[in-house]
PDB file of C-alpha atoms and ligand atoms in Angstrom:
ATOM      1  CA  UNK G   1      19.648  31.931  12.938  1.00 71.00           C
ATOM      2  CA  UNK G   2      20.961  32.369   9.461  1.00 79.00           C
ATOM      3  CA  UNK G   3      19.467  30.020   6.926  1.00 86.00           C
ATOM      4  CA  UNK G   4      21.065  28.028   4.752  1.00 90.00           C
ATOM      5  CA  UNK G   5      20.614  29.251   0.501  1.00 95.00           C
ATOM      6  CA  UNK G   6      19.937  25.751  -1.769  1.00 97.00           C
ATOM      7  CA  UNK G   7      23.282  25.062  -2.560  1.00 98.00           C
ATOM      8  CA  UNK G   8      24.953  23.784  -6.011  1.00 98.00           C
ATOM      9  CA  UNK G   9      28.446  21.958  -5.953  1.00 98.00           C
ATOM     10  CA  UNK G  10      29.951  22.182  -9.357  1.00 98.00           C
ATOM     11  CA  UNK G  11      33.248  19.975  -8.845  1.00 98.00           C
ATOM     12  CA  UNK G  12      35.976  18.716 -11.862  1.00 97.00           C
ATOM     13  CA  UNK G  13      39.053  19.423 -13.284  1.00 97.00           C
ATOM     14  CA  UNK G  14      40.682  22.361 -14.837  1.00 94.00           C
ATOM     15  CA  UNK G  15      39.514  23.605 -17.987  1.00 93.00           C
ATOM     16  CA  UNK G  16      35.949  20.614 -17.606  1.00 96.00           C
ATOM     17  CA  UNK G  17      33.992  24.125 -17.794  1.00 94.00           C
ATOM     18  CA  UNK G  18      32.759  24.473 -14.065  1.00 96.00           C
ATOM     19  CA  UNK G  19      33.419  28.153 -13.791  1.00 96.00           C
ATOM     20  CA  UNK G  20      31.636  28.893 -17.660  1.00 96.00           C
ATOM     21  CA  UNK G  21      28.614  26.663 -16.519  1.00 98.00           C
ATOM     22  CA  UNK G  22      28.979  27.584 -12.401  1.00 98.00           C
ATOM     23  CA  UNK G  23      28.285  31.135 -13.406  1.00 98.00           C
ATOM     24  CA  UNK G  24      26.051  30.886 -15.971  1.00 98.00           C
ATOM     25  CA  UNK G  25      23.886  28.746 -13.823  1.00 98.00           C
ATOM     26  CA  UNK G  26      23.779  31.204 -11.057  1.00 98.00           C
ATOM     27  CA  UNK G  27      22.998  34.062 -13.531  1.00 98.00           C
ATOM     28  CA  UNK G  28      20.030  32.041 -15.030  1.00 98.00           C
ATOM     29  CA  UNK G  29      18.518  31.373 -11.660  1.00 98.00           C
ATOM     30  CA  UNK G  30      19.876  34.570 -10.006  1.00 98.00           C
ATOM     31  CA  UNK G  31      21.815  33.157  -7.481  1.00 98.00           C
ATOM     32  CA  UNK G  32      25.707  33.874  -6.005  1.00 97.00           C
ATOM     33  CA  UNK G  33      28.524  32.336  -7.735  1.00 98.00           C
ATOM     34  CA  UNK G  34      32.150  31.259  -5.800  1.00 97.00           C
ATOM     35  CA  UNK G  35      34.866  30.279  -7.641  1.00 97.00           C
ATOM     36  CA  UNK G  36      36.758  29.139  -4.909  1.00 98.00           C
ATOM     37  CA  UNK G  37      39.636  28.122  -6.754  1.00 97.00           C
ATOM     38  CA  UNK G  38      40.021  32.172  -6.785  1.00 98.00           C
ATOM     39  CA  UNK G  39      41.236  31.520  -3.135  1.00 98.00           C
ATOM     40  CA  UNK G  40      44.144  28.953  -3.528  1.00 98.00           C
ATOM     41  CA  UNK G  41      45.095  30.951  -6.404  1.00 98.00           C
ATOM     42  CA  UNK G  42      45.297  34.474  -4.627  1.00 98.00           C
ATOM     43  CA  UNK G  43      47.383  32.754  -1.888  1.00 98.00           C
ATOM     44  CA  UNK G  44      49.368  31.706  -4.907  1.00 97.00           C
ATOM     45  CA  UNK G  45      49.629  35.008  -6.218  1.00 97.00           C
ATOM     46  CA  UNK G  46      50.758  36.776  -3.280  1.00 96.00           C
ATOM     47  CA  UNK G  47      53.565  34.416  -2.243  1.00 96.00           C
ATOM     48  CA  UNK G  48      54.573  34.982  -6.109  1.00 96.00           C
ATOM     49  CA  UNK G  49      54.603  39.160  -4.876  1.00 94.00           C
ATOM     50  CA  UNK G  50      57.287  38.667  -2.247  1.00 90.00           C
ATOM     51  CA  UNK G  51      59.800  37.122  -4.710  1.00 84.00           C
ATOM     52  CA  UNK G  52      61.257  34.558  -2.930  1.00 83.00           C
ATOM     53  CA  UNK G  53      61.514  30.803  -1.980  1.00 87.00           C
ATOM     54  CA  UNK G  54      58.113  29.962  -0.200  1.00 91.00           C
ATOM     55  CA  UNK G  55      57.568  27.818   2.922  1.00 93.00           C
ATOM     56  CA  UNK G  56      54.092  25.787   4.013  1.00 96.00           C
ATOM     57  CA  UNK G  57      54.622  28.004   6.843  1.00 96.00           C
ATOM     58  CA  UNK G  58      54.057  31.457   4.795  1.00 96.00           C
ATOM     59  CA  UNK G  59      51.306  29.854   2.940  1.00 97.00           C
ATOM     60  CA  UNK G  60      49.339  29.054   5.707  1.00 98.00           C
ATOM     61  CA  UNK G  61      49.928  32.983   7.210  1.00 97.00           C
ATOM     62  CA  UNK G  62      48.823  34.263   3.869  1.00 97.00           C
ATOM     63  CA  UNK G  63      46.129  31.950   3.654  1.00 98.00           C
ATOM     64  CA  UNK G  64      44.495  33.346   6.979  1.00 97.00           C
ATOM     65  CA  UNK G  65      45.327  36.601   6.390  1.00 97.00           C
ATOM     66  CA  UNK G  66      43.621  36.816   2.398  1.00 96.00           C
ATOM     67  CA  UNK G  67      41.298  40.184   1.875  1.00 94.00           C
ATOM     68  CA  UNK G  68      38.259  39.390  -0.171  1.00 91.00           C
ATOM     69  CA  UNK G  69      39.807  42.465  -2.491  1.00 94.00           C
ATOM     70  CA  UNK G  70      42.539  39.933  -3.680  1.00 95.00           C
ATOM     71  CA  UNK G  71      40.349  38.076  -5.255  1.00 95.00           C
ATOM     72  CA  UNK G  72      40.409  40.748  -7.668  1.00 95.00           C
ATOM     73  CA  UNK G  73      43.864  40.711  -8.536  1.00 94.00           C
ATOM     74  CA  UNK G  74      44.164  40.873 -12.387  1.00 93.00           C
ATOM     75  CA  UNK G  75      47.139  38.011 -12.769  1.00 91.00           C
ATOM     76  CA  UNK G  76      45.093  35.011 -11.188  1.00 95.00           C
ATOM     77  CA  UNK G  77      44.860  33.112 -13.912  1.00 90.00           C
ATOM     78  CA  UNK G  78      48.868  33.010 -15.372  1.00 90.00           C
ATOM     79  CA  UNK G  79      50.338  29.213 -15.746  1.00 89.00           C
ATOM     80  CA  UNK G  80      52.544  30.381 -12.787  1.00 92.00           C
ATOM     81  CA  UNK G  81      49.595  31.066 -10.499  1.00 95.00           C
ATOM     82  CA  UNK G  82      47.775  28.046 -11.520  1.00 94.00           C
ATOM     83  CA  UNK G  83      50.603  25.486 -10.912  1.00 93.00           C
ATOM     84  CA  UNK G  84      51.647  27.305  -7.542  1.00 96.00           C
ATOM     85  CA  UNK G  85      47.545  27.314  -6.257  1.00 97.00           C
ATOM     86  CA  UNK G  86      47.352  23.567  -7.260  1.00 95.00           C
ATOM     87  CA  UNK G  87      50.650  23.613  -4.296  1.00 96.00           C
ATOM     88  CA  UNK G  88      49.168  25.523  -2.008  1.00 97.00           C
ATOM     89  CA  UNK G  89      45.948  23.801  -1.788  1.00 97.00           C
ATOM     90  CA  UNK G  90      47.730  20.856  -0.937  1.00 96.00           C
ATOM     91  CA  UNK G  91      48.690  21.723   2.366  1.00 97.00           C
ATOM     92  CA  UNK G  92      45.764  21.162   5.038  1.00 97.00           C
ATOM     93  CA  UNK G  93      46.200  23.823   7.041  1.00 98.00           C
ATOM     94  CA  UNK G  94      45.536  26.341   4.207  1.00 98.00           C
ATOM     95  CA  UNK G  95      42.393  24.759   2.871  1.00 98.00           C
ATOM     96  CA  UNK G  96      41.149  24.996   6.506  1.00 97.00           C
ATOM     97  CA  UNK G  97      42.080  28.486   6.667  1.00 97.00           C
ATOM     98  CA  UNK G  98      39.583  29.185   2.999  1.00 98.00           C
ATOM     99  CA  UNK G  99      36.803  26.591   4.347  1.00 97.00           C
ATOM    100  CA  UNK G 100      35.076  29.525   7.027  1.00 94.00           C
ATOM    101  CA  UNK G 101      34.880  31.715   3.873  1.00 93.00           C
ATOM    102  CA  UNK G 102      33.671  29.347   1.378  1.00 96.00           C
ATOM    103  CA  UNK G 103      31.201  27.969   3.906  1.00 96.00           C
ATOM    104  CA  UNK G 104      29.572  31.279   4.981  1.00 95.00           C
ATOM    105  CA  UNK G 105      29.088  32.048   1.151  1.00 95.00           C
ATOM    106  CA  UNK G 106      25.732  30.074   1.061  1.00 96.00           C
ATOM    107  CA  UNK G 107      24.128  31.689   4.241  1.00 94.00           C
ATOM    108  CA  UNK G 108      21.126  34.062   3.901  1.00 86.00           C
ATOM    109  CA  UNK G 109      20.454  34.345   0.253  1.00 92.00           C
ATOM    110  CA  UNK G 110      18.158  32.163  -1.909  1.00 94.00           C
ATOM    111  CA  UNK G 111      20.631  30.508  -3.939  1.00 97.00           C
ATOM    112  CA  UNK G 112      24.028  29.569  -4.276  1.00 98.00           C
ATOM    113  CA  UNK G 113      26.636  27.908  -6.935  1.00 98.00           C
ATOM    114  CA  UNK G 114      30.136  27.138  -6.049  1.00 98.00           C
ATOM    115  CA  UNK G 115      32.606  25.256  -8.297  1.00 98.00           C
ATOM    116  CA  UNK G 116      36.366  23.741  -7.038  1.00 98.00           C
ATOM    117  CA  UNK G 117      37.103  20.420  -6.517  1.00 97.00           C
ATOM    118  CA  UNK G 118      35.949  19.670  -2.767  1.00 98.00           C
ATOM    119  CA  UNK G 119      32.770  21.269  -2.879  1.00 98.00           C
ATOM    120  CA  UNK G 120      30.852  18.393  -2.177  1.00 98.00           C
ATOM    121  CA  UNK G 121      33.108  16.169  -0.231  1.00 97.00           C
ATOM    122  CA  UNK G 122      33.817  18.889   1.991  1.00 97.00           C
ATOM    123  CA  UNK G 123      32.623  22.285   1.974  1.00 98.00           C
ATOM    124  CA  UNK G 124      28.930  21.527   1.219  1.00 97.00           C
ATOM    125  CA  UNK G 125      28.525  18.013   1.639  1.00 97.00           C
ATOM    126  CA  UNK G 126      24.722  18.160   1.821  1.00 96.00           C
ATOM    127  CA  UNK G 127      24.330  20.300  -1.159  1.00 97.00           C
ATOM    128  CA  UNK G 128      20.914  20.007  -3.101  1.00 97.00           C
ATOM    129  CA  UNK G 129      22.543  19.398  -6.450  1.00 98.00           C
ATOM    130  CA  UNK G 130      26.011  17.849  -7.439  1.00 98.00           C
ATOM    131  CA  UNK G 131      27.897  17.872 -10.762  1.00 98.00           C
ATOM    132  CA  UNK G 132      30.924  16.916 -11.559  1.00 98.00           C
ATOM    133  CA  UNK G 133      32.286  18.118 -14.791  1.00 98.00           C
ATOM    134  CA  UNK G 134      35.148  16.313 -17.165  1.00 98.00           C
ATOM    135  CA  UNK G 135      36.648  16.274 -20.601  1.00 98.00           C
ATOM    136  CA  UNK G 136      39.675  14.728 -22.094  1.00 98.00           C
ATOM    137  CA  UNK G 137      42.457  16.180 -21.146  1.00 97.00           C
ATOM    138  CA  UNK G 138      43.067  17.653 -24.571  1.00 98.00           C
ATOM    139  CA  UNK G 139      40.024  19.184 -24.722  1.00 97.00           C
ATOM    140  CA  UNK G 140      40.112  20.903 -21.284  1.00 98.00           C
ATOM    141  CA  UNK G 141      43.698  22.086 -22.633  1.00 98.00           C
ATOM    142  CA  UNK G 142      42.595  23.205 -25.473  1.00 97.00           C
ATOM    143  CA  UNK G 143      40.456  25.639 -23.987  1.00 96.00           C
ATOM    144  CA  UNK G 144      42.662  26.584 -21.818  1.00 95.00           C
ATOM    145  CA  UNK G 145      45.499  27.489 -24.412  1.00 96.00           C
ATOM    146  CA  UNK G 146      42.831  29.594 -26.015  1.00 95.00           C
ATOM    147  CA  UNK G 147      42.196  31.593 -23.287  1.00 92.00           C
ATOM    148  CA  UNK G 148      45.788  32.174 -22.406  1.00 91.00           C
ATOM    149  CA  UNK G 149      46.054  33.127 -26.432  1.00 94.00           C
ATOM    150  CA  UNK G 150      43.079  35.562 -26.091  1.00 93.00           C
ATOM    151  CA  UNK G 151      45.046  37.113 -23.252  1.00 88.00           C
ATOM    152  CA  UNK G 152      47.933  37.794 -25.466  1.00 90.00           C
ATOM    153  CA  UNK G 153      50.151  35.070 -23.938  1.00 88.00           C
ATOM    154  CA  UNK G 154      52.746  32.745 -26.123  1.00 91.00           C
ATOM    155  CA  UNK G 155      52.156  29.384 -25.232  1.00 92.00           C
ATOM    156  CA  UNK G 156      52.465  26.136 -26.937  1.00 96.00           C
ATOM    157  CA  UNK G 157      49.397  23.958 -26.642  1.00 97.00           C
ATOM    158  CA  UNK G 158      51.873  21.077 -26.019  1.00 97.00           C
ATOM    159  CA  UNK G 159      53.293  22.936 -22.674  1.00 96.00           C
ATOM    160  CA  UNK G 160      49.523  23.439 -21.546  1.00 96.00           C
ATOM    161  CA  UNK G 161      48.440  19.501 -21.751  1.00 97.00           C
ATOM    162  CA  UNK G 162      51.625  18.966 -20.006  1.00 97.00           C
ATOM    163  CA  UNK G 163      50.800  21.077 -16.730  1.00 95.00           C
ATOM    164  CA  UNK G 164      47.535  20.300 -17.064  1.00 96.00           C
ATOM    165  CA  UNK G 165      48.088  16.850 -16.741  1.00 96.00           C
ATOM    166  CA  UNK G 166      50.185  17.411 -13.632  1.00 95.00           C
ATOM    167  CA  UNK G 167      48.036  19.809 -11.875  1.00 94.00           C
ATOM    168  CA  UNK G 168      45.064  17.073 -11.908  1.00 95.00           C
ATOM    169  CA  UNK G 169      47.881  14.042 -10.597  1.00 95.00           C
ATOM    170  CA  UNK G 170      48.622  16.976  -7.804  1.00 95.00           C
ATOM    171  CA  UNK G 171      44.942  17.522  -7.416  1.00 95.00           C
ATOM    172  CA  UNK G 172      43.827  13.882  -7.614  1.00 96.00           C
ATOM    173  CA  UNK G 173      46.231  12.591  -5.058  1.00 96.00           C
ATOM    174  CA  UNK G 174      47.297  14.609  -2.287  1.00 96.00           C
ATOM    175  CA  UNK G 175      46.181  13.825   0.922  1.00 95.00           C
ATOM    176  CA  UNK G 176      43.765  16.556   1.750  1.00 95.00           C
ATOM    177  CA  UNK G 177      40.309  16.889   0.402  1.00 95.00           C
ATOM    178  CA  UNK G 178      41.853  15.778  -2.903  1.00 95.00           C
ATOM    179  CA  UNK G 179      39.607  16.258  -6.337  1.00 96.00           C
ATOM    180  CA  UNK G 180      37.175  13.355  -6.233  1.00 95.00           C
ATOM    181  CA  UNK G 181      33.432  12.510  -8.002  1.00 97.00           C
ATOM    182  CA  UNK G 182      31.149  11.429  -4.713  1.00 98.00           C
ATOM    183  CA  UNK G 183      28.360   8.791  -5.233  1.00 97.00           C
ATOM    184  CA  UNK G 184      25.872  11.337  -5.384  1.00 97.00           C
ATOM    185  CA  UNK G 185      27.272  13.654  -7.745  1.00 98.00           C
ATOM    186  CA  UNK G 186      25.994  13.602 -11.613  1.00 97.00           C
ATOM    187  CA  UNK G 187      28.611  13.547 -14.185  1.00 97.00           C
ATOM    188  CA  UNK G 188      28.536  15.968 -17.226  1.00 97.00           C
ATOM    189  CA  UNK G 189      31.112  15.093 -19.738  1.00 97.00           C
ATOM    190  CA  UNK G 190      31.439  18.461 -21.656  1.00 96.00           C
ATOM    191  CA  UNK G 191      33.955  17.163 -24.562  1.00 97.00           C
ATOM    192  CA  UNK G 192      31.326  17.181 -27.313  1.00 96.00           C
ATOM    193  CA  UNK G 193      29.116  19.357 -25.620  1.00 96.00           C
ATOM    194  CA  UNK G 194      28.599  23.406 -26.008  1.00 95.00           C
ATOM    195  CA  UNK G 195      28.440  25.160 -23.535  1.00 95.00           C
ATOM    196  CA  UNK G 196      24.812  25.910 -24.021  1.00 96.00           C
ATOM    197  CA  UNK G 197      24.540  21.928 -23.907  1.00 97.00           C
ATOM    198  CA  UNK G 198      26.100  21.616 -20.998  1.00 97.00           C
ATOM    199  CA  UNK G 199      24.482  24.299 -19.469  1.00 98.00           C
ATOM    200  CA  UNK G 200      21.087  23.011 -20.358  1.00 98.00           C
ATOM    201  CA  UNK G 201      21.637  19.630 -18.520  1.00 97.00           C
ATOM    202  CA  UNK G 202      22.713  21.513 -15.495  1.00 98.00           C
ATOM    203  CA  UNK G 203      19.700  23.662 -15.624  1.00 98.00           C
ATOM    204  CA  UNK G 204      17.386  20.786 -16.179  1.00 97.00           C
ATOM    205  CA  UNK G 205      19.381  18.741 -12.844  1.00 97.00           C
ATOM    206  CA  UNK G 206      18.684  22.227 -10.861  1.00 98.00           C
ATOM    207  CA  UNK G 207      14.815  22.021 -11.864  1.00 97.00           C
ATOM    208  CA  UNK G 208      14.416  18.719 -11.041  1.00 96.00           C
ATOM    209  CA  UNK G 209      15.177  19.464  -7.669  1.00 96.00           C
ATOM    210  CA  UNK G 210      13.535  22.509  -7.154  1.00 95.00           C
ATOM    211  CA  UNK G 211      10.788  20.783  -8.154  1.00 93.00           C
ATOM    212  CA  UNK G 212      11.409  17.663  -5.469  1.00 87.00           C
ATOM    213  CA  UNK G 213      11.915  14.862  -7.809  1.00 58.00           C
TER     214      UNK G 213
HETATM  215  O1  LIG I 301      40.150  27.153 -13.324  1.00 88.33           O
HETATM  216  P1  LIG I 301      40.882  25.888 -13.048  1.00 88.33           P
HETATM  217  O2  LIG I 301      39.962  24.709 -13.010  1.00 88.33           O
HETATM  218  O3  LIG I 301      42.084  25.706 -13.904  1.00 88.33           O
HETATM  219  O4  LIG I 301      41.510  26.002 -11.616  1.00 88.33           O
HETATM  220  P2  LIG I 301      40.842  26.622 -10.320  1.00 88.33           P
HETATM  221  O5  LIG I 301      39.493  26.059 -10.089  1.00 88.33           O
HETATM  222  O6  LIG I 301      40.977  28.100 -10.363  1.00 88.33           O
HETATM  223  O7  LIG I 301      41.796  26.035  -9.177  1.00 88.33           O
HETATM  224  C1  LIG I 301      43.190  26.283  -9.140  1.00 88.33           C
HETATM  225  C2  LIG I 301      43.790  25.251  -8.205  1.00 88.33           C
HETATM  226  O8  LIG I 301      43.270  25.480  -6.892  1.00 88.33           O
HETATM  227  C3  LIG I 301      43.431  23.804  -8.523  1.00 88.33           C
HETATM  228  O9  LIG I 301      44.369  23.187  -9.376  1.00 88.33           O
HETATM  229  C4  LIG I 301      43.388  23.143  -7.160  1.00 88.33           C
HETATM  230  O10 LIG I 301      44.637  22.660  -6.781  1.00 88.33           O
HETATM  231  C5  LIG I 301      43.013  24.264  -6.219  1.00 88.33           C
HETATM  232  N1  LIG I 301      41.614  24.189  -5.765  1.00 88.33           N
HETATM  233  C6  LIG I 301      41.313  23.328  -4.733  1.00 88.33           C
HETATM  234  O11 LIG I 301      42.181  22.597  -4.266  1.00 88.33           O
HETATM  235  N2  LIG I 301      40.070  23.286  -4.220  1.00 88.33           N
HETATM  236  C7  LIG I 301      39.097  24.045  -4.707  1.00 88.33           C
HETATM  237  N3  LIG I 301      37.874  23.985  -4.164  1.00 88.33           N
HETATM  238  C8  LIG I 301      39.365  24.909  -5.793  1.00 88.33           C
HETATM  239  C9  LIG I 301      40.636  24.951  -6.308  1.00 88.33           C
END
């Protein structure tokens, strides 16, 4: 039987820093890193490729039909992509198509991060560790309108609180495994922090538990 790797859930919203600190964490302990927000946004991205209104329907068929090379594809991370994968992962049926594949990540190695917004309400509800990142809202947009700046893009930082702000209302609300901190989870508020701060805290959490306390 395949064993189950010790498992960290790094949940929040967009731009809190998950995927900086999610992968930096798995690099410092050598471990796997998901970002499984790569899923809901390659369904986004290929329902974007046919050019056309979209229907749950489609998503769902493109949902159980995703090739681990998509996650590859080099416009993932465009406004359009983002506010279309915070749609997508609304509907139930796709998140149930993704869940196998997130799931089967932490099997048979020794460690494994994951950051998105359900990991540990649903995907690895018995994880060993739990954060749950945040920031203001300006601050998470402010990072993210520098990254979209560093990838050439025009965009007002205005624009980028605004969908921000809408994406987390989609995210916070809908129905299905909507974003949410559980009980256990520890909260890291990164608005003040560096990243090496913020990293360092996570470390420290990880320890702790390795260590059994
Ligand atoms: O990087 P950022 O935090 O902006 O977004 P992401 O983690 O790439 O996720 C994009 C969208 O996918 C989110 O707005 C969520 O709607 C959705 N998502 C989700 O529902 N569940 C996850 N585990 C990960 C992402």
């Amino acid at each position: 039987m395949l064993r189950r790797s010790f498992v960290v859930a790094i949940d929040g919203p967009a731009g809190s820093g998950k995927g900086t600190i999610g992968k930096a964490l798995a690099k410092h302990f050598g471990w796997k890193f998901l970002d499984t927000g790569l899923l809901y946004r390659a369904v986004a991205q290929k329902i974007i490729s046919f050019q056309g209104s979209w229907c749950e329907d489609e998503a769902i068929r493109v949902a159980m039909n995703l090739s681990e090379s998509e996650l590859d594809h080099p416009d993932l991370r465009t406004p359009e992509v983002s506010k279309l994968a915070s749609k997508v992962a609304a509907i139930q049926e796709v998140r149930e198509a993704l869940l196998d594949w997130q799931r089967d990540f932490v099997f048979d190695c020794d460690g494994a991060v994951l950051d998105g917004r359900d990991i540990a309400s649903v995907v690895v509800p018995d994880a060993e560790v739990k954060l749950f990142l945040t920031a203001s809202p300006e601050k998470r947009a402010e990072r993210r309108h520098r990254e979209l700046v560093a990838q050439g893009k025009t965009v007002e930082l205005n624009h980028v609180l605004d969908e921000l702000i809408l994406r987390d209302q989609r995210d916070i609300t809908r129905l299905s495994s909507p974003l949410v901190k559980t009980k256990d989870a520890i909260k890291i508020d990164t608005t003040t922090k560096s990243i090496q701060e913020s990293l360092a805290v996570a470390i420290n959490m990880v320890e702790k538990r390795l260590k059994g306390s």
